[in-house]
GROMACS .gro file of C-alpha atoms in nm:
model
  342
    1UNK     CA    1   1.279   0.710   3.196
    2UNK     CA    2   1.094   0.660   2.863
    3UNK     CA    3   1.206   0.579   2.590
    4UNK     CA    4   1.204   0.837   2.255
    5UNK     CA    5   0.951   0.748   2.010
    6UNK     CA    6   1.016   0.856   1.691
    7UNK     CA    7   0.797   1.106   1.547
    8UNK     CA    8   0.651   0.935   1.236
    9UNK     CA    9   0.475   1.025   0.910
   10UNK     CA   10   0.291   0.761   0.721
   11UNK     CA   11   0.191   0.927   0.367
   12UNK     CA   12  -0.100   0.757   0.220
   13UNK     CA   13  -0.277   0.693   0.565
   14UNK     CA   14  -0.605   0.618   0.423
   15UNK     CA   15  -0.521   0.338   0.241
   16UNK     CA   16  -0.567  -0.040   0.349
   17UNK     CA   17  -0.186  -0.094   0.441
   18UNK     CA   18  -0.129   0.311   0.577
   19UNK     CA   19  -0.447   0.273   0.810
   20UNK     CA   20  -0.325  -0.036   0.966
   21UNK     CA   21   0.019   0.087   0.975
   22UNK     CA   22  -0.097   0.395   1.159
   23UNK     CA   23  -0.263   0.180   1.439
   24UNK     CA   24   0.039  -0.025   1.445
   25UNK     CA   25   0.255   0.263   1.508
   26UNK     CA   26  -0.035   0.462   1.749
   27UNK     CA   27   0.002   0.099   1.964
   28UNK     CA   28   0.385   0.153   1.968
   29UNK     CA   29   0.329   0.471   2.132
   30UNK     CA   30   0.461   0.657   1.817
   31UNK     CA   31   0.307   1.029   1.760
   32UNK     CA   32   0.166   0.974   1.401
   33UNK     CA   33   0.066   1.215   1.155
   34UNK     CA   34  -0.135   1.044   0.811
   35UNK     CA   35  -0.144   1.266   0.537
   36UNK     CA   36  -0.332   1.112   0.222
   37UNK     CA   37  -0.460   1.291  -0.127
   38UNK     CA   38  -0.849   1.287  -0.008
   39UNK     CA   39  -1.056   1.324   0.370
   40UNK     CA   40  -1.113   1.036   0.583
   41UNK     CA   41  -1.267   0.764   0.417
   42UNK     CA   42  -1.547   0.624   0.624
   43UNK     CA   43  -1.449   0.416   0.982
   44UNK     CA   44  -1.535   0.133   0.834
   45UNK     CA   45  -1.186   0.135   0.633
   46UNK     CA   46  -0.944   0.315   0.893
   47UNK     CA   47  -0.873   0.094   1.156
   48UNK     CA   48  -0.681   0.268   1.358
   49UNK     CA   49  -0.990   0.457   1.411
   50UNK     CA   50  -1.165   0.137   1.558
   51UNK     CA   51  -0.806   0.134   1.831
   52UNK     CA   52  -0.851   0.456   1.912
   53UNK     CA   53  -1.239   0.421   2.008
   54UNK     CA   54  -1.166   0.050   2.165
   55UNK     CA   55  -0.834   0.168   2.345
   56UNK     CA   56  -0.946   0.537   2.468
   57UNK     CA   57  -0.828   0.861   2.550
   58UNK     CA   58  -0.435   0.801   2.547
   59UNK     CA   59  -0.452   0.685   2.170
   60UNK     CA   60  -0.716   0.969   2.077
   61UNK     CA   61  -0.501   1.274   2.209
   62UNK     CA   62  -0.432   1.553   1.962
   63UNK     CA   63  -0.067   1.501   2.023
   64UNK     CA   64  -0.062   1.106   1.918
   65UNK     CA   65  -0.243   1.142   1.549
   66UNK     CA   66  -0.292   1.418   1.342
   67UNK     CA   67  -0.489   1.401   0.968
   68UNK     CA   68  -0.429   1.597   0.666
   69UNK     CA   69  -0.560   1.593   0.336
   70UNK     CA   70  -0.268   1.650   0.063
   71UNK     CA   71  -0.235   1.591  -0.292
   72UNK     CA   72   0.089   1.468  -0.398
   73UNK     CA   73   0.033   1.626  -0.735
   74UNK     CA   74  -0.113   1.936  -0.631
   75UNK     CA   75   0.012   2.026  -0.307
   76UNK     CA   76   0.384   1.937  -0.241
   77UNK     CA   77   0.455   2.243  -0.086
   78UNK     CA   78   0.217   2.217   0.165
   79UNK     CA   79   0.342   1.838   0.225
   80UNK     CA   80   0.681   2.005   0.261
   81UNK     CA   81   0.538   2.251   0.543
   82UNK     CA   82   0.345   1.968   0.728
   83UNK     CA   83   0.740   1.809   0.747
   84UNK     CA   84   0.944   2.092   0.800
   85UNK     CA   85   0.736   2.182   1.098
   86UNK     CA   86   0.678   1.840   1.229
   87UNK     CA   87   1.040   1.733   1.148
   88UNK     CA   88   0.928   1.313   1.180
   89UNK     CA   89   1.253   1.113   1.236
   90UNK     CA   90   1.076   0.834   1.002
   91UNK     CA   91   0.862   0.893   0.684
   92UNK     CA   92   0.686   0.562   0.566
   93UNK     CA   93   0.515   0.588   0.201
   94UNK     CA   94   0.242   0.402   0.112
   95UNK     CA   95   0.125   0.619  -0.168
   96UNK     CA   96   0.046   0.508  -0.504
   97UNK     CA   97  -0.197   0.505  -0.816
   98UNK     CA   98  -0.237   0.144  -0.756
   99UNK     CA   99  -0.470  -0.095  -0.950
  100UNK     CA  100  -0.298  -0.296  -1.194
  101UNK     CA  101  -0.598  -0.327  -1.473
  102UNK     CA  102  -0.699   0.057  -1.473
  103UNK     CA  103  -0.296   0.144  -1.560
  104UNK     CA  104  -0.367   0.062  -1.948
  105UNK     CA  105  -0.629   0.313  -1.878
  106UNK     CA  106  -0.496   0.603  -1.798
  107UNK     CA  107  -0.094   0.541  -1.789
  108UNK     CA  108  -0.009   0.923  -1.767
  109UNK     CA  109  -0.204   0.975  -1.423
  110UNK     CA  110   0.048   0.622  -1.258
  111UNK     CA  111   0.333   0.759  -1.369
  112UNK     CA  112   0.212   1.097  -1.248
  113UNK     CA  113   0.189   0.991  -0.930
  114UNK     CA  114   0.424   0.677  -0.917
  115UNK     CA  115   0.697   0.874  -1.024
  116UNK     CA  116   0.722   1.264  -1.103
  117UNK     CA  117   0.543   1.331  -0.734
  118UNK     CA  118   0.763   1.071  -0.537
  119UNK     CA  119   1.103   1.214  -0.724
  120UNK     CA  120   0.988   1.597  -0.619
  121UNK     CA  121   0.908   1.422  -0.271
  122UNK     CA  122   1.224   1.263  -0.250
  123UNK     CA  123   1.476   1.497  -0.397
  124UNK     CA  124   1.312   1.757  -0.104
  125UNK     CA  125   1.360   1.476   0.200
  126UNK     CA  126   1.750   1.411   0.136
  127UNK     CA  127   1.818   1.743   0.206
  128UNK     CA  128   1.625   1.724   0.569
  129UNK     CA  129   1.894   1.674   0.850
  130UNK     CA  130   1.633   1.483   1.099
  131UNK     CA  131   1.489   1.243   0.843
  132UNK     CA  132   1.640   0.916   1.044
  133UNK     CA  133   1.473   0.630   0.759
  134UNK     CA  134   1.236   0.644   0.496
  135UNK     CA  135   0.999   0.335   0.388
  136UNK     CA  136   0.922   0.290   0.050
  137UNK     CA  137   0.599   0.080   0.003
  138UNK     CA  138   0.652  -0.063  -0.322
  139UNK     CA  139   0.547  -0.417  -0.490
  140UNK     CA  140   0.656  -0.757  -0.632
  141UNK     CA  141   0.461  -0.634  -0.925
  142UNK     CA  142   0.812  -0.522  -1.044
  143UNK     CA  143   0.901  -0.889  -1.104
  144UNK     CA  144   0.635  -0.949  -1.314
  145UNK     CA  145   0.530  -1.316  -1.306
  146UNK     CA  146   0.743  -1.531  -1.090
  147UNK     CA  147   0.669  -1.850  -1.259
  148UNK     CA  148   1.044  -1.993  -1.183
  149UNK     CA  149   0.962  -1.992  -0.801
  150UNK     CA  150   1.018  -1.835  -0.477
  151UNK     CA  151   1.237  -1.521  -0.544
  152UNK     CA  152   1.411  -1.341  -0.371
  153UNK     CA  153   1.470  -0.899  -0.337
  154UNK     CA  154   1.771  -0.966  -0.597
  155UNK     CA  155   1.570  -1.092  -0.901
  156UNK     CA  156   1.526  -0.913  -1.209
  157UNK     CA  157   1.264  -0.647  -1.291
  158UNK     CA  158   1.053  -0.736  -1.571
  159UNK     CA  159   0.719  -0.530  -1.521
  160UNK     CA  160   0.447  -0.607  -1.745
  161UNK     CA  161   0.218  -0.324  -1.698
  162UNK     CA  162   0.236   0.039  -1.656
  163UNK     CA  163   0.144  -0.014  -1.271
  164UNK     CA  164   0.467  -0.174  -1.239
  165UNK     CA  165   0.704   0.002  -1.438
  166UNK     CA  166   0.555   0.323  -1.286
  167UNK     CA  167   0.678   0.100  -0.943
  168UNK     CA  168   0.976  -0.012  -1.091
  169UNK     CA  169   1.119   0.322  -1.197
  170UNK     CA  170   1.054   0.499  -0.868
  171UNK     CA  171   1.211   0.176  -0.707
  172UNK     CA  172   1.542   0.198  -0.878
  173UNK     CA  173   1.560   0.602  -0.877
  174UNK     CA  174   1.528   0.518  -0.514
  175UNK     CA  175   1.815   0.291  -0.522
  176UNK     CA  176   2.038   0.588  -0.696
  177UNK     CA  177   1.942   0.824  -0.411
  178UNK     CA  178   2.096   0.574  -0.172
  179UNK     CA  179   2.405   0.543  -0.368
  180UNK     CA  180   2.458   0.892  -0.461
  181UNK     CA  181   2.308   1.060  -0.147
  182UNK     CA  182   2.355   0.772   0.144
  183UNK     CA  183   1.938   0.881   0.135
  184UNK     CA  184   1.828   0.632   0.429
  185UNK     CA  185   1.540   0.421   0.200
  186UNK     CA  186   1.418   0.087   0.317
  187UNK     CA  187   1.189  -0.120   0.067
  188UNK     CA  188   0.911  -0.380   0.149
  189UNK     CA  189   0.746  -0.579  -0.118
  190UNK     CA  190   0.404  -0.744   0.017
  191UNK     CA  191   0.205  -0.999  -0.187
  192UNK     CA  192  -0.154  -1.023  -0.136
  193UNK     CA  193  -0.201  -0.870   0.139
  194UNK     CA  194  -0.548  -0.908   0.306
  195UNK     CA  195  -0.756  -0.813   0.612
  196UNK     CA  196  -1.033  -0.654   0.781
  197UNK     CA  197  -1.049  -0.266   0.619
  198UNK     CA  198  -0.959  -0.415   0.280
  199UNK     CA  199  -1.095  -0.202  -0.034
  200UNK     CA  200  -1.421  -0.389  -0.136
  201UNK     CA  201  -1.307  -0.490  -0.493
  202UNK     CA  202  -1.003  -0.691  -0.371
  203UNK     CA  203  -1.031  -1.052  -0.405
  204UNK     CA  204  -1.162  -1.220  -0.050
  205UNK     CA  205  -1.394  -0.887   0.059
  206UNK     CA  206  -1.558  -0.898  -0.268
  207UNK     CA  207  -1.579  -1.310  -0.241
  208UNK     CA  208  -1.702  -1.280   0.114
  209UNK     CA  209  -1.968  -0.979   0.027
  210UNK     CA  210  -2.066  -1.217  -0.270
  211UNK     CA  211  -2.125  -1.542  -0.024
  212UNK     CA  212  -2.311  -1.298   0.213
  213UNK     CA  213  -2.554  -1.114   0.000
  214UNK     CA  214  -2.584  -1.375  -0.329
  215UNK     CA  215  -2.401  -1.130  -0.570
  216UNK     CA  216  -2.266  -1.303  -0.831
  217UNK     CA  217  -1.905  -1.189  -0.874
  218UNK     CA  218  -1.624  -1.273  -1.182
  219UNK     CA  219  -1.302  -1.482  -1.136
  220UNK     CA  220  -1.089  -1.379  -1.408
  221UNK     CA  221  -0.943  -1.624  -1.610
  222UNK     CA  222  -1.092  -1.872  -1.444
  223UNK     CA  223  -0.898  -1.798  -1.118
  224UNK     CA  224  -0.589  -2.004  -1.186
  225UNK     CA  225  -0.305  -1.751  -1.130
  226UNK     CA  226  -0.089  -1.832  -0.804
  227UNK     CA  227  -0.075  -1.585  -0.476
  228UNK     CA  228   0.062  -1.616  -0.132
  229UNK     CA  229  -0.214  -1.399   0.072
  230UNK     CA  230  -0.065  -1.284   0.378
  231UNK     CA  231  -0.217  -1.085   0.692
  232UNK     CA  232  -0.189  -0.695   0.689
  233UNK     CA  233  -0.137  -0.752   1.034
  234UNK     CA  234   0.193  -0.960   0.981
  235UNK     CA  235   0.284  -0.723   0.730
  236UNK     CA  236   0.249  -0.375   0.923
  237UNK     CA  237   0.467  -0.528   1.208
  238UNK     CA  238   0.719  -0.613   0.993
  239UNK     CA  239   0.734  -0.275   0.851
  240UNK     CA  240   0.705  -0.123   1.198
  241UNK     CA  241   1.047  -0.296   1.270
  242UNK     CA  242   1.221  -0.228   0.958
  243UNK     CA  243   1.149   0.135   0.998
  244UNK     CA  244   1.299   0.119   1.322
  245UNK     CA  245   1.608  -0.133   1.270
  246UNK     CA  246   1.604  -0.151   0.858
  247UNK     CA  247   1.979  -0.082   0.701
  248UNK     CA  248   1.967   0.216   0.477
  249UNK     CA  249   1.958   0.041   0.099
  250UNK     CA  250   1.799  -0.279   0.191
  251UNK     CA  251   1.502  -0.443   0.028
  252UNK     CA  252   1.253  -0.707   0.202
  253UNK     CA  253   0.998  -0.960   0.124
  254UNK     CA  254   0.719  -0.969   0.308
  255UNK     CA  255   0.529  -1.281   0.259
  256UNK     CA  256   0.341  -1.583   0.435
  257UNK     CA  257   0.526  -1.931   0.287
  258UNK     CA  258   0.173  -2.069   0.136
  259UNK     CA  259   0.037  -2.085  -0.219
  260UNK     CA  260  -0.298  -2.100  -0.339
  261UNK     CA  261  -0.484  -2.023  -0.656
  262UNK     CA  262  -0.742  -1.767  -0.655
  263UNK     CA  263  -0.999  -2.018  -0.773
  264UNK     CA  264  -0.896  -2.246  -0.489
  265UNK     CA  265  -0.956  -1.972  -0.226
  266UNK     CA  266  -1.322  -1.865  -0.361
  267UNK     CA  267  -1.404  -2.197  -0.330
  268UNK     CA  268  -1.234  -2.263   0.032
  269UNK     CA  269  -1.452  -1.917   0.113
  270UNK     CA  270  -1.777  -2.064  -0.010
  271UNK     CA  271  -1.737  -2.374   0.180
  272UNK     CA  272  -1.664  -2.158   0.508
  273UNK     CA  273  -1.970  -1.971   0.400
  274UNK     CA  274  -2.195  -2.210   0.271
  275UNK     CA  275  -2.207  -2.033  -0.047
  276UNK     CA  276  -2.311  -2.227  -0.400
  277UNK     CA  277  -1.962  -2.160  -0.568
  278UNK     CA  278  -2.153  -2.243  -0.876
  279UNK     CA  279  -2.425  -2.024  -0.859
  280UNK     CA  280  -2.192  -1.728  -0.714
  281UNK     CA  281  -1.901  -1.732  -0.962
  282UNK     CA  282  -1.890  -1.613  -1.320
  283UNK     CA  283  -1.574  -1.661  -1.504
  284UNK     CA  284  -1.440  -1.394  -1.741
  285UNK     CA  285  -1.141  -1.344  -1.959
  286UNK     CA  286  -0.803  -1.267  -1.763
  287UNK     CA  287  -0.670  -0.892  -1.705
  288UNK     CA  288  -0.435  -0.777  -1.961
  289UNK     CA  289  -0.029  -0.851  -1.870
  290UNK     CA  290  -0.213  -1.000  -1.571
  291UNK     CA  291   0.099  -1.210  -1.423
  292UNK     CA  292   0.040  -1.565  -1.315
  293UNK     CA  293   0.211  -1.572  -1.023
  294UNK     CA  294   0.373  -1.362  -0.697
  295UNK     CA  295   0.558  -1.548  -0.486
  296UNK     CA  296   0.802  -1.374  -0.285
  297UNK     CA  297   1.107  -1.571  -0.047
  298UNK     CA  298   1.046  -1.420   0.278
  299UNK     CA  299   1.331  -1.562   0.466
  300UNK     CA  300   1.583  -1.257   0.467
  301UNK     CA  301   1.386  -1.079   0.678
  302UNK     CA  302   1.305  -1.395   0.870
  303UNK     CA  303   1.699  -1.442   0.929
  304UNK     CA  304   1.789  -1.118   0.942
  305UNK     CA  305   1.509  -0.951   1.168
  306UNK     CA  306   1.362  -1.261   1.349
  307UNK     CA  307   1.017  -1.169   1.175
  308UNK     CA  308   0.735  -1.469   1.154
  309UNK     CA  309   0.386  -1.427   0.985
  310UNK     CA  310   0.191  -1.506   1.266
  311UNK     CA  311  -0.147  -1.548   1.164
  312UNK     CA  312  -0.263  -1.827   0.936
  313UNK     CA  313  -0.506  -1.823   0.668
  314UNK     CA  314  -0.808  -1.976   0.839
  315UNK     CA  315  -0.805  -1.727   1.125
  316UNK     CA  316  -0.761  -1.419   0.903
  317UNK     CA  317  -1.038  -1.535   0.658
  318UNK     CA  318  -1.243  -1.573   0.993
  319UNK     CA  319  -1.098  -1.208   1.086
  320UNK     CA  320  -1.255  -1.045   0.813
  321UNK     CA  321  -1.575  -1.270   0.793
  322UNK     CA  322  -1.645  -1.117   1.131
  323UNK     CA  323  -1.553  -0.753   0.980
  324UNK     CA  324  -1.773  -0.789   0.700
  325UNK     CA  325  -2.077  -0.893   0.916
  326UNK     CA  326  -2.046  -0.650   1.153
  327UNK     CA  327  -2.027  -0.366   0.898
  328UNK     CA  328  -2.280  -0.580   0.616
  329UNK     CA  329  -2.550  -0.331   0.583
  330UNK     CA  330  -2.306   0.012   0.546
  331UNK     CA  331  -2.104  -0.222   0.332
  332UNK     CA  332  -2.393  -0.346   0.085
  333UNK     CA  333  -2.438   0.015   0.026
  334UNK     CA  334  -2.090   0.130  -0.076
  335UNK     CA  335  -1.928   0.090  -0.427
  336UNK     CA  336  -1.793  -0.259  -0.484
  337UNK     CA  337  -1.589  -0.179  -0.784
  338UNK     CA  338  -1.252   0.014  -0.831
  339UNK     CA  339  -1.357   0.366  -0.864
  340UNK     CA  340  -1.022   0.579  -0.991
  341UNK     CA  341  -0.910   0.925  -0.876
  342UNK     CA  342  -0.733   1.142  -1.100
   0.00000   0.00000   0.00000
C-alpha cells in the first residue's frame, strides 16, 4: 500500500530556493502546486522544470504540479481559493521582497510584502483545519552581523536594514501565532545559499559569467565580509524533512560548517576558470548596513534530524560552472543586475 503524500504548496515557486524546493518535493512523490507573484520565469531558472523533462511523464502529470501566478499584495483572495480548494496538508513560504541593498530604496514596498501580506496570509491559514505545518523561509539577516561567531537559532535580533527588520518582524509575529494559536510554523535560516538556477546578480553566477565572458564585475568593499556558502541542494532536503518531521515552534540553521571571504572565493573561481582576477575585478565601496559576517551553527538540526550538507564547495562551484556553460549564450543575454518588482 502507498504511502500518503502530503499535498503541498510552496508559495514563491519561482524563486531560486522555491524552484528547487518544488523538484525536491516533485522527487518525493509530493503533488505540488507553486504559486508565485509573476509567470514562469524562463527554464533556465526553474529547475524542477529540467526533472520533469529529464525524469518524464510521471513527474509532468497535471496531477503532480500545478502553476499559478498570484500577487501577495493584490490577490490574497484568490491565494485563499487556490488553498481552500486544494486544502495542502503543508504550506512552505519562500516569498519575500528580498535584496538587502534595494530595501533603503524603497522600504514601504519590503515591509509591504515582508509583513502586511504574510500577517493577512497567516491570520487566514490558522483558521484552516487541514493545514498539518507551515515553513517559514526566513533569514540570518535578522542577526545582523555575527562577528562573535557561530550562533545559534537563540541569538538576538539586531537587523540592520529594512530587509531584515521587515524579516525580523514577520519572524517574531510568527512566533506569537504559535504561542497564542498552537499555529504549526517551522523556521529555516539559510546562509548563502548557491547553485545552478541562481539569480544572475548573486555573488558566484555573476563571478562565473564574469570569468566566462571578460565582464568586469565589482566586489564591494573589497570583498572582505565572511559567508558560509552552502548548496541549495543541501538546503531544500533539509527543508523537505523539517516540513515533514519539524516540531511546531522550532527554528533551524541551515548551514555548511566552512568560512570564506567573498574576495577569497572570486579569486578561488578565477583560478578554476583561468580568469585574470586582476583584470576582472573592480572594487567599490561596501553596501550600506552591509553586515560583515553570517555564520550560522548548524548542529541542532544535525543532532536533532540527522541532517549533513552533503555536497562540498568544489563540486557545487563545478555544478554551476557546468550550468552556466550549458545555458552561456541565453544567459549573456539576460539582465545581470537586480531588477526590482513593485
Amino acid at each position: 500500500m502507498n504511502q500518503h503524500k502530503q499535498k503541498i504548496l510552496v508559495i514563491g515557486s519561482n524563486s531560486f530556493s522555491g524552484s528547487h524546493f518544488v523538484a525536491e518535493a516533485l522527487r518525493a512523490g509530493h503533488p505540488v502546486w507553486g504559486v508565485s507573484r509573476s509567470k514562469e520565469p524562463h527554464t533556465v531558472f526553474l529547475p524542477y522544470r529540467w526533472i520533469i523533462k529529464k525524469e518524464g511523464a510521471a513527474l509532468a502529470t497535471t496531477e503532480n504540479f500545478k502553476f499559478q501566478a498570484i500577487d501577495l499584495n493584490n490577490q490574497m483572495s484568490e491565494l485563499l481559493e487556490l488553498i481552500d480548494r486544494v486544502k495542502p496538508e503543508l504550506v512552505v513560504n519562500f516569498a519575500a521582497q528580498g535584496m538587502v541593498a534595494e530595501s533603503w530604496l524603497n522600504p514601504t514596498h519590503w515591509y509591504r510584502t515582508n509583513v502586511v501580506a504574510q500577517v493577512a496570509l497567516h491570520d487566514a491559514l490558522r483558521q484552516k483545519k487541514f493545514l498539518q505545518k507551515y515553513v517559514h523561509v526566513t533569514t540570518p539577516e535578522v542577526y545582523g552581523s555575527t562577528d562573535g561567531g557561530w550562533i545559534k537559532e537563540n541569538n538576538h535580533y539586531t537587523p540592520s536594514t529594512p530587509y531584515a527588520v521587515s524579516r525580523a518582524a514577520c519572524d517574531m509575529h510568527l512566533q506569537s501565532f504559535y504561542e497564542a494559536y498552537g499555529f504549526p510554523v517551522v523556521s529555516t535560516r539559510a546562509a548563502n545559499v548557491y547553485g545552478p538556477g541562481q539569480q544572475l546578480y548573486r555573488i558566484i553566477p555573476r563571478t562565473l559569467l564574469s570569468a566566462r565572458t571578460g565582464r568586469k564585475m565589482e566586489l564591494h568593499g573589497g570583498g572582505h565580509s565572511i559567508r558560509a556558502f552552502i548548496h541549495i541542494q543541501d538546503v531544500v532536503s533539509a527543508t523537505l524533512k523539517l516540513a515533514l518531521e519539524g516540531k511546531p515552534g522550532t527554528t533551524w540553521h541551515l548551514s555548511s560548517q566552512k568560512s570564506i571571504s567573498i574576495r577569497k572565493l572570486v579569486e578561488h573561481i578565477c583560478t578554476a576558470t583561468g580568469a585574470d582576477f586582476n583584470a576582472l575585478v573592480e572594487e567599490s565601496e561596501e553596501r550600506l548596513g552591509k553586515d560583515q559576517s553570517y555564520l550560522l551553527d548548524s548542529s541542532s538540526i544535525r543532532r536533532v534530524h540527522g541532517w549533513t550538507d552533503q555536497i562540498s564547495m568544489d563540486e557545487g562551484l563545478k555544478e554551476t560552472l557546468s550550468w552556466v556553460d550549458a545555458n552561456l549564450s541565453t544567459l549573456k543575454t539576460l539582465p545581470w543586475s537586480y531588477q526590482h518588482k513593485t
